[in-house]
Short mmCIF file of C-alpha atoms and ligand atoms in Angstrom, two decimals:
data_model
loop_
_atom_site.label_atom_id
_atom_site.label_comp_id
_atom_site.label_asym_id
_atom_site.label_seq_id
_atom_site.Cartn_x
_atom_site.Cartn_y
_atom_site.Cartn_z
CA UNK A 28 41.01 20.79 104.23
CA UNK A 29 38.52 23.39 103.77
CA UNK A 30 35.39 20.85 102.57
CA UNK A 31 33.25 22.18 99.41
CA UNK A 32 29.98 23.41 100.45
CA UNK A 33 26.85 21.07 99.78
CA UNK A 34 25.25 23.95 98.40
CA UNK A 35 27.90 24.84 95.85
CA UNK A 36 26.87 24.93 92.10
CA UNK A 37 27.65 21.48 90.40
CA UNK A 38 30.24 21.44 88.17
CA UNK A 39 31.44 18.47 86.09
CA UNK A 40 33.97 18.04 88.33
CA UNK A 41 31.87 17.68 91.64
CA UNK A 42 28.87 16.10 89.99
CA UNK A 43 27.86 13.17 92.13
CA UNK A 44 26.74 9.96 90.59
CA UNK A 45 23.77 10.63 88.13
CA UNK A 46 22.17 7.22 88.31
CA UNK A 47 19.21 6.70 90.62
CA UNK A 48 19.98 8.32 93.49
CA UNK A 49 21.59 11.60 94.60
CA UNK A 50 19.56 14.13 93.15
CA UNK A 51 19.90 17.22 95.10
CA UNK A 52 16.59 18.16 96.48
CA UNK A 53 16.30 21.76 97.08
CA UNK A 54 13.76 21.69 99.69
CA UNK A 55 15.47 19.69 102.04
CA UNK A 56 17.34 22.02 104.51
CA UNK A 57 20.87 20.58 105.22
CA UNK A 58 21.19 23.33 107.84
CA UNK A 59 19.33 22.50 111.01
CA UNK A 60 19.50 24.56 113.96
CA UNK A 61 19.60 22.99 117.44
CA UNK A 62 15.91 22.84 119.23
CA UNK A 63 17.40 25.10 121.92
CA UNK A 64 18.66 27.56 118.90
CA UNK A 65 15.19 27.67 117.63
CA UNK A 66 13.46 28.08 121.10
CA UNK A 67 11.39 31.29 121.71
CA UNK A 68 9.74 31.82 125.09
CA UNK A 69 6.17 31.06 125.58
CA UNK A 70 5.78 28.82 122.57
CA UNK A 71 4.37 25.25 123.42
CA UNK A 72 3.26 22.28 121.79
CA UNK A 73 -0.09 22.17 123.87
CA UNK A 74 -2.31 24.08 125.53
CA UNK A 75 -4.17 22.82 128.63
CA UNK A 76 -7.59 23.94 129.82
CA UNK A 77 -7.52 26.25 132.65
CA UNK A 78 -7.39 24.92 135.91
CA UNK A 79 -10.72 23.74 137.98
CA UNK A 80 -9.03 23.26 141.15
CA UNK A 81 -6.80 25.60 143.35
CA UNK A 82 -3.00 26.24 141.87
CA UNK A 83 -0.53 24.51 144.12
CA UNK A 84 2.86 25.76 144.77
CA UNK A 85 5.29 23.40 143.04
CA UNK A 86 8.38 24.28 145.04
CA UNK A 87 6.44 23.76 148.28
CA UNK A 88 5.35 20.40 147.31
CA UNK A 89 8.63 19.07 145.65
CA UNK A 90 11.21 20.80 147.78
CA UNK A 91 14.83 19.65 146.59
CA UNK A 92 13.52 17.58 143.89
CA UNK A 93 12.30 20.52 142.10
CA UNK A 94 14.58 21.08 139.06
CA UNK A 95 15.80 24.36 138.99
CA UNK A 96 16.93 23.80 135.25
CA UNK A 97 13.56 22.82 133.99
CA UNK A 98 13.33 26.46 132.39
CA UNK A 99 16.12 25.72 130.50
CA UNK A 100 14.13 23.45 128.03
CA UNK A 101 13.53 24.49 124.73
CA UNK A 102 10.02 26.04 123.71
CA UNK A 103 8.51 25.27 120.27
CA UNK A 104 5.56 24.41 118.82
CA UNK A 105 4.87 20.53 117.95
CA UNK A 106 5.02 20.99 113.86
CA UNK A 107 8.47 22.50 114.76
CA UNK A 108 9.51 19.59 116.89
CA UNK A 109 8.39 17.30 114.24
CA UNK A 110 9.60 18.64 111.44
CA UNK A 111 12.92 19.10 113.02
CA UNK A 112 13.21 15.33 113.81
CA UNK A 113 11.97 14.12 110.47
CA UNK A 114 14.29 16.38 108.93
CA UNK A 115 17.30 15.11 110.89
CA UNK A 116 16.03 11.45 110.17
CA UNK A 117 16.61 11.96 106.57
CA UNK A 118 20.01 12.83 107.13
CA UNK A 119 20.30 9.10 108.24
CA UNK A 120 21.67 6.16 106.11
CA UNK A 121 19.95 3.04 106.80
CA UNK A 122 19.41 -0.82 105.14
CA UNK A 123 15.93 0.37 104.32
CA UNK A 124 17.62 2.97 102.09
CA UNK A 125 20.50 1.15 100.31
CA UNK A 126 23.01 -1.18 100.30
CA UNK A 127 25.15 -1.13 103.67
CA UNK A 128 28.09 -3.38 102.70
CA UNK A 129 30.29 -3.21 105.79
CA UNK A 130 32.59 -6.26 105.62
CA UNK A 131 32.17 -8.36 108.84
CA UNK A 132 29.11 -6.78 109.98
CA UNK A 133 26.52 -8.70 108.10
CA UNK A 134 24.23 -5.61 107.67
CA UNK A 135 21.19 -7.78 106.15
CA UNK A 136 17.61 -6.60 106.01
CA UNK A 137 15.41 -7.10 108.92
CA UNK A 138 12.29 -8.33 107.49
CA UNK A 139 9.21 -6.39 108.29
CA UNK A 140 7.42 -9.74 109.23
CA UNK A 141 9.97 -10.04 112.48
CA UNK A 142 8.68 -6.46 113.22
CA UNK A 143 5.02 -7.62 113.10
CA UNK A 144 5.60 -10.70 115.26
CA UNK A 145 7.53 -8.67 117.94
CA UNK A 146 4.61 -6.19 118.20
CA UNK A 147 2.01 -8.51 119.12
CA UNK A 148 0.34 -7.73 122.39
CA UNK A 149 1.36 -10.79 124.65
CA UNK A 150 4.68 -10.75 123.57
CA UNK A 151 5.58 -6.83 123.63
CA UNK A 152 3.64 -6.36 126.81
CA UNK A 153 5.40 -9.52 128.72
CA UNK A 154 7.29 -8.57 131.69
CA UNK A 155 9.92 -9.95 133.62
CA UNK A 156 8.46 -10.23 136.76
CA UNK A 157 5.74 -11.67 135.47
CA UNK A 158 5.18 -15.09 137.13
CA UNK A 159 6.86 -18.31 135.09
CA UNK A 160 2.73 -19.88 135.30
CA UNK A 161 1.85 -17.00 133.17
CA UNK A 162 5.08 -16.79 131.16
CA UNK A 163 4.84 -19.91 129.29
CA UNK A 164 4.53 -18.37 125.76
CA UNK A 165 7.47 -16.36 126.00
CA UNK A 166 9.75 -19.17 127.56
CA UNK A 167 8.34 -21.30 124.82
CA UNK A 168 9.69 -18.70 122.60
CA UNK A 169 13.10 -18.72 123.96
CA UNK A 170 12.92 -22.57 124.22
CA UNK A 171 12.10 -23.00 120.41
CA UNK A 172 14.93 -20.32 119.58
CA UNK A 173 17.41 -22.56 121.73
CA UNK A 174 16.53 -25.60 119.43
CA UNK A 175 16.86 -23.65 116.31
CA UNK A 176 20.27 -22.55 117.01
CA UNK A 177 21.45 -25.78 118.57
CA UNK A 178 20.29 -27.42 115.51
CA UNK A 179 21.85 -24.91 113.28
CA UNK A 180 25.34 -24.91 115.06
CA UNK A 181 25.50 -28.76 116.12
CA UNK A 182 26.23 -27.96 119.60
CA UNK A 183 24.54 -29.25 123.15
CA UNK A 184 23.53 -26.24 125.30
CA UNK A 185 23.26 -22.64 124.91
CA UNK A 186 22.78 -19.62 126.69
CA UNK A 187 20.72 -16.57 125.22
CA UNK A 188 21.92 -14.05 127.97
CA UNK A 189 24.64 -12.07 126.33
CA UNK A 190 23.50 -8.83 124.66
CA UNK A 191 26.10 -8.76 121.58
CA UNK A 192 28.90 -10.75 120.20
CA UNK A 193 32.01 -9.31 122.17
CA UNK A 194 29.73 -10.18 125.18
CA UNK A 195 29.05 -13.52 123.97
CA UNK A 196 33.05 -14.02 123.65
CA UNK A 197 33.66 -12.80 127.47
CA UNK A 198 30.77 -15.22 128.41
CA UNK A 199 32.50 -18.16 126.28
CA UNK A 200 35.93 -17.54 127.59
CA UNK A 201 34.72 -17.41 131.16
CA UNK A 202 32.94 -20.79 130.34
CA UNK A 203 36.33 -21.96 129.25
CA UNK A 204 37.92 -20.72 132.32
CA UNK A 205 35.25 -22.26 134.64
CA UNK A 206 36.12 -25.68 132.98
CA UNK A 207 39.89 -25.48 132.94
CA UNK A 208 39.54 -24.52 136.64
CA UNK A 209 37.28 -27.33 137.48
CA UNK A 210 40.28 -29.64 136.28
CA UNK A 211 42.85 -27.74 138.50
CA UNK A 212 44.28 -25.13 136.54
CA UNK A 213 42.64 -22.14 134.50
CA UNK A 214 45.87 -22.14 132.38
CA UNK A 215 47.33 -18.87 131.12
CA UNK A 216 47.24 -18.02 127.59
CA UNK A 217 45.02 -17.71 124.38
CA UNK A 218 46.00 -17.71 120.85
CA UNK A 219 44.44 -15.78 118.28
CA UNK A 220 45.07 -15.35 114.54
CA UNK A 221 46.17 -12.10 113.51
CA UNK A 222 43.29 -11.49 111.21
CA UNK A 223 40.98 -11.63 114.26
CA UNK A 224 38.46 -9.15 115.45
CA UNK A 225 39.98 -6.87 118.07
CA UNK A 226 37.31 -8.00 120.24
CA UNK A 227 39.02 -11.58 120.23
CA UNK A 228 42.03 -10.03 122.31
CA UNK A 229 40.29 -7.92 124.46
CA UNK A 230 38.11 -10.53 125.71
CA UNK A 231 41.32 -12.84 126.29
CA UNK A 232 42.75 -9.95 128.20
CA UNK A 233 39.55 -8.90 130.18
CA UNK A 234 39.23 -12.86 131.04
CA UNK A 235 42.64 -12.63 132.57
CA UNK A 236 44.51 -14.41 130.00
CA UNK A 237 47.72 -13.84 128.01
CA UNK A 238 47.39 -13.59 124.08
CA UNK A 239 49.67 -15.28 121.93
CA UNK A 240 49.43 -14.03 118.15
CA UNK A 241 49.15 -16.58 115.32
CA UNK A 242 50.51 -15.17 112.10
CA UNK A 243 48.12 -16.04 109.02
CA UNK A 244 50.12 -18.13 106.27
CA UNK A 245 49.68 -17.08 102.47
CA UNK A 246 46.46 -18.13 101.99
CA UNK A 247 45.02 -15.89 104.79
CA UNK A 248 44.93 -19.29 106.87
CA UNK A 249 45.57 -20.40 110.06
CA UNK A 250 49.42 -22.17 110.07
CA UNK A 251 48.90 -25.49 111.39
CA UNK A 252 52.48 -26.24 111.82
CA UNK A 253 52.98 -23.18 113.61
CA UNK A 254 50.08 -24.04 115.77
CA UNK A 255 51.19 -27.15 116.50
CA UNK A 256 54.51 -26.09 117.86
CA UNK A 257 53.33 -23.13 120.16
CA UNK A 258 49.93 -24.84 121.64
CA UNK A 259 50.84 -26.19 124.95
CA UNK A 260 49.32 -27.62 128.38
CA UNK A 261 49.10 -23.85 129.19
CA UNK A 262 47.09 -23.43 126.46
CA UNK A 263 43.30 -22.45 127.63
CA UNK A 264 41.57 -22.11 124.03
CA UNK A 265 42.42 -20.95 120.55
CA UNK A 266 39.65 -18.22 119.26
CA UNK A 267 39.17 -18.65 115.82
CA UNK A 268 36.93 -16.80 113.33
CA UNK A 269 35.64 -19.34 110.79
CA UNK A 270 35.63 -18.20 107.73
CA UNK A 271 38.00 -15.91 108.49
CA UNK A 272 37.65 -12.01 108.20
CA UNK A 273 38.87 -12.24 104.85
CA UNK A 274 35.96 -14.72 104.31
CA UNK A 275 38.35 -17.71 103.87
CA UNK A 276 37.16 -21.34 105.12
CA UNK A 277 39.52 -22.81 107.53
CA UNK A 278 40.03 -26.09 105.33
CA UNK A 279 42.04 -27.54 107.98
CA UNK A 280 39.73 -27.07 110.89
CA UNK A 281 39.27 -30.93 112.00
CA UNK A 282 43.15 -31.02 112.36
CA UNK A 283 42.98 -27.26 114.17
CA UNK A 284 40.89 -28.90 116.52
CA UNK A 285 42.77 -32.23 117.10
CA UNK A 286 45.75 -30.13 117.86
CA UNK A 287 44.22 -28.45 120.44
CA UNK A 288 42.30 -31.30 121.83
CA UNK A 289 45.22 -33.33 122.19
CA UNK A 290 46.69 -30.80 124.44
CA UNK A 291 43.53 -30.41 126.47
CA UNK A 292 42.57 -26.75 125.20
CA UNK A 293 39.51 -25.67 123.47
CA UNK A 294 38.39 -24.47 120.26
CA UNK A 295 36.38 -21.24 120.43
CA UNK A 296 34.53 -19.87 117.23
CA UNK A 297 33.72 -16.30 116.78
CA UNK A 298 30.48 -17.17 114.98
CA UNK A 299 30.17 -13.50 113.67
CA UNK A 300 30.36 -15.01 109.90
CA UNK A 301 27.77 -17.75 110.41
CA UNK A 302 25.94 -15.80 107.38
CA UNK A 303 28.41 -18.04 105.43
CA UNK A 304 27.57 -21.62 106.99
CA UNK A 305 23.98 -21.57 108.13
CA UNK A 306 22.54 -24.80 106.55
CA UNK A 307 25.71 -26.07 105.16
CA UNK A 308 28.13 -27.04 107.88
CA UNK A 309 27.88 -27.03 111.65
CA UNK A 310 30.57 -25.84 113.93
CA UNK A 311 29.86 -28.67 116.62
CA UNK A 312 30.58 -31.21 113.65
CA UNK A 313 34.15 -29.50 113.03
CA UNK A 314 35.76 -29.61 116.34
CA UNK A 315 34.35 -26.46 118.01
CA UNK A 316 33.65 -26.78 121.84
CA UNK A 317 32.14 -23.37 122.37
CA UNK A 318 30.85 -20.36 120.33
CA UNK A 319 28.75 -17.34 119.88
CA UNK A 320 26.38 -16.13 117.41
CA UNK A 321 25.31 -12.35 116.44
CA UNK A 322 21.78 -12.41 116.11
CA UNK A 323 21.77 -8.95 114.87
CA UNK A 324 24.10 -9.84 111.82
CA UNK A 325 23.31 -13.90 110.88
CA UNK A 326 19.43 -13.57 112.05
CA UNK A 327 18.44 -10.55 110.56
CA UNK A 328 17.61 -8.50 114.06
CA UNK A 329 18.13 -4.96 113.83
CA UNK A 330 21.64 -3.72 113.71
CA UNK A 331 23.27 -0.30 113.92
CA UNK A 332 23.07 2.52 116.09
CA UNK A 333 24.65 0.62 119.18
CA UNK A 334 21.98 -2.01 119.70
CA UNK A 335 20.27 -3.77 121.44
CA UNK A 336 22.10 -6.85 120.31
CA UNK A 337 22.13 -10.48 121.03
CA UNK A 338 25.05 -12.80 121.43
CA UNK A 339 24.22 -16.07 122.25
CA UNK A 340 26.77 -18.80 123.21
CA UNK A 341 26.31 -22.14 122.30
CA UNK A 342 28.63 -25.11 123.75
CA UNK A 343 29.55 -28.52 123.85
CA UNK A 344 28.06 -30.41 126.77
CA UNK A 345 31.62 -30.48 128.75
CA UNK A 346 30.71 -26.65 129.35
CA UNK A 347 27.25 -27.00 130.32
CA UNK A 348 27.48 -26.90 134.00
CA UNK A 349 29.21 -23.69 133.91
CA UNK A 350 26.17 -21.97 131.94
CA UNK A 351 25.22 -18.42 132.97
CA UNK A 352 22.09 -18.56 135.50
CA UNK A 353 19.41 -19.23 135.06
CA UNK A 354 19.19 -21.75 132.71
CA UNK A 355 15.63 -22.57 131.22
CA UNK A 356 14.75 -25.97 131.73
CA UNK A 357 11.62 -28.10 130.95
CA UNK A 358 9.79 -30.21 133.47
CA UNK A 359 8.13 -32.96 131.45
CA UNK A 360 4.24 -33.72 131.29
CA UNK A 361 3.20 -35.55 134.63
CA UNK A 362 0.23 -37.05 134.78
CA UNK A 363 -2.65 -34.34 134.09
CA UNK A 364 -0.27 -31.39 133.98
CA UNK A 365 1.36 -30.37 131.04
CA UNK A 366 4.89 -29.86 130.35
CA UNK A 367 6.26 -26.51 131.81
CA UNK A 368 9.25 -24.41 131.38
CA UNK A 369 10.73 -22.63 134.21
CA UNK A 370 14.19 -21.11 135.03
CA UNK A 371 16.57 -22.87 136.92
CA UNK A 372 18.86 -20.76 139.46
CA UNK A 373 20.61 -23.34 141.50
CA UNK A 374 23.54 -23.96 139.36
CA UNK A 375 26.63 -24.70 141.91
CA UNK A 376 29.55 -24.33 138.94
CA UNK A 377 27.54 -21.49 136.97
CA UNK A 378 29.80 -18.46 136.04
CA UNK A 379 27.00 -16.53 137.39
CA UNK A 380 24.57 -14.01 135.52
CA UNK A 381 26.21 -12.03 132.63
CA UNK A 382 23.02 -10.04 131.98
CA UNK A 383 19.89 -8.45 133.99
CA UNK A 384 16.80 -10.74 133.20
CA UNK A 385 17.18 -13.18 130.40
CA UNK A 386 18.84 -11.33 127.50
CA UNK A 387 17.55 -8.82 124.73
CA UNK A 388 13.99 -10.94 124.58
CA UNK A 389 12.72 -8.69 121.70
CA UNK A 390 16.14 -9.83 119.75
CA UNK A 391 14.78 -13.32 120.40
CA UNK A 392 11.47 -12.72 118.80
CA UNK A 393 12.70 -11.31 115.49
CA UNK A 394 15.38 -14.21 115.27
CA UNK A 395 12.94 -16.71 115.73
CA UNK A 396 10.81 -14.99 113.21
CA UNK A 397 13.21 -15.16 110.71
CA UNK A 398 14.40 -18.62 111.09
CA UNK A 399 10.82 -19.90 110.86
CA UNK A 400 9.85 -17.69 108.02
CA UNK A 401 12.81 -19.17 105.95
CA UNK A 402 12.94 -22.73 107.51
CA UNK A 403 15.83 -25.06 106.45
CA UNK A 404 15.76 -24.70 102.99
CA UNK A 405 15.47 -21.04 102.98
CA UNK A 406 18.04 -20.75 105.50
CA UNK A 407 20.43 -22.57 103.24
CA UNK A 408 19.55 -20.57 100.17
CA UNK A 409 20.27 -17.56 102.18
CA UNK A 410 23.78 -18.63 102.79
CA UNK A 411 24.25 -19.47 99.06
CA UNK A 412 22.78 -16.43 97.96
CA UNK A 413 25.43 -14.31 100.28
CA UNK A 414 28.16 -16.28 99.08
CA UNK A 415 27.41 -15.88 95.72
CA UNK A 416 26.98 -12.07 95.96
CA UNK A 417 30.19 -11.66 97.71
CA UNK A 418 31.78 -13.84 94.62
CA UNK A 419 30.08 -11.64 92.30
CA UNK A 420 31.45 -8.28 93.68
CA UNK A 421 34.80 -10.02 93.93
CA UNK A 422 34.92 -11.08 90.33
CA UNK A 423 33.52 -7.49 88.96
CA UNK A 424 36.12 -5.65 90.93
CA UNK A 425 39.31 -7.67 91.06
CA UNK A 426 40.60 -5.89 88.00
CA UNK A 427 40.20 -2.30 89.45
CA UNK A 428 41.23 -3.10 93.23
CA UNK A 429 44.29 -5.34 94.14
CA UNK A 430 42.95 -8.89 95.66
CA UNK A 431 45.81 -9.68 98.11
CA UNK A 432 44.51 -13.22 98.77
CA UNK A 433 43.66 -15.11 96.00
CA UNK A 434 42.26 -18.00 98.09
CA UNK A 435 38.45 -18.86 97.23
CA UNK A 436 36.24 -16.68 99.35
CA UNK A 437 32.38 -17.03 101.06
CA UNK A 438 30.60 -14.36 102.15
CA UNK A 439 32.64 -11.34 101.81
CA UNK A 440 35.82 -10.05 100.03
CA UNK A 441 38.74 -8.12 101.03
CA UNK A 442 40.50 -5.87 98.74
CA UNK A 443 43.38 -3.49 99.25
CA UNK A 444 44.07 0.26 98.04
CA UNK A 445 47.47 -0.77 96.75
CA UNK A 446 47.06 0.73 93.33
CA UNK A 447 45.18 3.53 94.46
CA UNK A 448 47.68 4.42 97.26
CA UNK A 449 50.47 5.08 94.50
CA UNK A 450 48.10 8.03 93.50
CA UNK A 451 48.13 9.19 97.10
CA UNK A 452 44.16 7.56 97.76
CA UNK A 453 43.66 5.49 100.69
CA UNK A 454 41.09 3.14 101.47
CA UNK A 455 39.26 5.68 103.72
CA UNK A 456 39.08 8.34 101.05
CA UNK A 457 37.59 5.84 98.55
CA UNK A 458 35.24 4.89 101.32
CA UNK A 459 34.35 8.58 101.76
CA UNK A 460 34.08 9.06 97.98
CA UNK A 461 31.52 5.86 98.10
CA UNK A 462 29.17 8.40 100.17
CA UNK A 463 28.68 10.44 97.44
CA UNK A 464 27.62 7.95 95.07
CA UNK A 465 24.81 7.25 97.48
CA UNK A 466 26.24 4.04 99.17
CA UNK A 467 27.16 3.28 103.02
CA UNK A 468 31.04 2.80 103.14
CA UNK A 469 32.29 -0.50 103.17
CA UNK A 470 34.84 -1.38 106.30
CA UNK A 471 38.07 0.45 106.13
CA UNK A 472 41.39 -0.88 107.29
CA UNK A 473 40.12 -4.15 108.63
CA UNK A 474 41.43 -6.97 108.64
CA UNK A 475 44.78 -5.85 109.90
CA UNK A 476 46.76 -8.51 107.84
CA UNK A 477 45.46 -6.56 104.75
CA UNK A 478 47.13 -2.97 104.55
CA UNK A 479 44.96 -0.43 103.62
CA UNK A 480 42.00 -2.73 103.44
CA UNK A 481 38.33 -2.35 101.54
CA UNK A 482 36.27 -4.97 103.17
CA UNK A 483 32.90 -5.66 101.37
CA UNK A 484 30.18 -7.76 102.34
CA UNK A 485 26.60 -7.17 100.51
CA UNK A 486 24.86 -10.14 102.36
CA UNK A 487 21.98 -11.97 100.19
CA UNK A 488 19.98 -8.95 100.75
CA UNK A 489 20.90 -7.45 97.80
CA UNK A 490 19.72 -7.61 94.12
CA UNK A 491 21.70 -7.85 91.19
CA UNK A 492 20.50 -4.32 90.28
CA UNK A 493 21.88 -3.10 93.73
CA UNK A 494 25.12 -4.82 92.93
CA UNK A 495 25.32 -3.65 89.47
CA UNK A 496 24.96 0.14 91.08
CA UNK A 497 27.74 -0.58 93.60
CA UNK A 498 30.35 -1.98 90.86
CA UNK A 499 29.69 1.12 88.67
CA UNK A 500 30.30 3.25 91.80
CA UNK A 501 33.45 1.34 92.82
CA UNK A 502 34.86 1.00 88.91
CA UNK A 503 33.77 4.98 88.53
CA UNK A 504 35.76 5.63 91.70
CA UNK A 505 38.79 3.88 90.63
CA UNK A 506 38.89 5.42 87.23
CA UNK A 507 38.66 8.67 88.66
CA UNK A 508 41.39 8.06 91.22
CA UNK A 509 43.75 7.79 87.94
CA UNK A 510 42.62 10.91 86.45
CA UNK A 511 41.83 13.23 89.42
CA UNK A 512 43.06 11.73 92.84
CA UNK A 513 41.50 15.09 94.15
CA UNK A 514 37.97 14.12 93.92
CA UNK A 515 38.67 11.31 96.55
CA UNK A 516 40.98 12.99 98.50
CA UNK A 517 38.33 15.79 99.04
CA UNK A 518 35.42 13.42 99.70
CA UNK A 519 32.11 13.48 100.74
CA UNK A 520 31.28 16.16 98.56
CA UNK A 521 27.67 15.70 98.84
CA UNK A 522 26.98 15.86 102.78
CA UNK A 523 26.43 18.72 104.71
CA UNK A 524 29.68 17.86 106.59
CA UNK A 525 32.65 16.52 104.90
CA UNK A 526 35.96 15.57 106.58
CA UNK A 527 35.59 14.94 110.24
CA UNK A 528 38.60 15.34 112.64
CA UNK A 529 38.38 11.63 113.32
CA UNK A 530 40.57 11.66 116.45
CA UNK A 531 38.35 14.14 118.35
CA UNK A 532 35.39 12.75 117.31
CA UNK A 533 36.40 9.26 118.45
CA UNK A 534 37.87 10.75 121.82
CA UNK A 535 35.06 12.79 122.68
CA UNK A 536 32.25 11.01 120.89
CA UNK A 537 30.93 14.04 118.90
CA UNK A 538 31.90 15.59 115.77
CA UNK A 539 33.68 19.15 116.62
CA UNK A 540 33.17 20.56 113.43
CA UNK A 541 30.54 23.29 112.65
CA UNK A 542 28.04 23.08 109.98
CA UNK A 543 28.74 25.00 107.08
CA UNK A 544 26.76 28.19 106.37
C1 PLP B 615 30.94 -7.98 114.74
C2 PLP B 615 32.08 -9.01 115.14
C3 PLP B 615 32.59 -8.96 116.33
C4 PLP B 615 31.62 -8.41 117.65
O1 PLP B 615 30.23 -8.51 117.78
P1 PLP B 615 29.20 -7.37 118.52
O2 PLP B 615 28.16 -7.84 118.28
O3 PLP B 615 29.50 -6.16 117.58
O4 PLP B 615 29.81 -7.30 119.85
C5 PLP B 615 33.17 -10.03 116.73
N1 PLP B 615 34.26 -10.72 115.87
C6 PLP B 615 33.76 -10.47 114.74
C7 PLP B 615 34.70 -11.15 113.34
C8 PLP B 615 32.65 -9.48 114.28
O5 PLP B 615 32.64 -9.45 113.31
#
């Protein structure tokens, strides 16, 4: 499909949202050549003073290590480089620009106090090779974060090593495997509901388990009867997301845990949706044996662009012997010597290291700053606001978009494109049209139990004013689809690139399309 040019004159048909955003600013170039294309020989961003020592021959000094392609670097002035990158940065969408309603991702605002604390000299400049005796402060930060996370989850032991949620899943299932092995048999299968995130079955498979699919019932929850029938002495664990990916709390979670435990199986909780639970209920209290947290979701550390993230794994005491090494321990005060923190490397039952050094320390600092800045009441309020915001959107949009599950939802809401699909418009088209209205798209086509899903998670970061703008945009798109489906089918109209060849883009990791002249 030939996408329309962003420079095309605006007509009533392609006029974007007339609200606060989306004024086309003419001084902003949407065509930016590569630095290599702008290069002209001899230009440089600096000028060195004349040599006051004899000139040396680089080739003679460096030999084979002299790069022969160094001459291919672009040659530009400093301001050309600065403008190039500054212009590119304006093409980004970011949480600091507007709402980012990607369901299941909890794209909340990263408060500036997190950044302030993470940049403090003693914290930012600490080095992992620094001796423990000189690292008591940064070890204390890790210790305090561990304590807070254990309090929030109601678990007994924790590792901060994993670098993200999926990595936490792998760590948690390796712990599960080590636990069963220590009892004589690793067992062979892991149960996973059909609403699960794709990383769950990938994790189970990578840890050597066979995946058995658990069908959701009409409420979008685990079918407890079916679970009871298929759990056997060969089941290692159930991997459960609670609340589920359609935002529904598993109201029979105690019963689910009991069914598993009766057969010696463990309950793994995918904690990606903890933003619906913090300060209200604790997984450790409702039967969970092991879980991961996504600090970059629930605890506001920066998110997107590929990381770094952090996916701590919290577990019950039965799994503690298997935690990744090293484990942070505290030697109590002794006589005149104060209590000291150190890493314990002699853990004979450990699954081993899962990450170099101790994990993504900068994220620990930000998460702890967020937790302490909010305090227990603030965290509880955050959860309540996240749930309120999602339910506000649900109420405001449920007559425009199909709501496949009527079950009460918590921090996110999942609609389907059923009504719009009658006009040939799919969830991906609506998402692309949303870009023209100045919003980042919601999550499309996930979870798989909802065909044509629109998965929306506003988080507590958004004000009612921002939510209302989003509602206006979504309702206007729904109307537009009835009257002129082409608008969504050809969207986005306001970006420099319209429709990508998504398969090729995903396969080679970069868009094959060229900028339109
Ligand atoms: C985000 C997410 C994951 C994976 O977490 P990453 O930190 O992206 O690796 C797993 N499960 C669910 C439900 C998620 O939303």
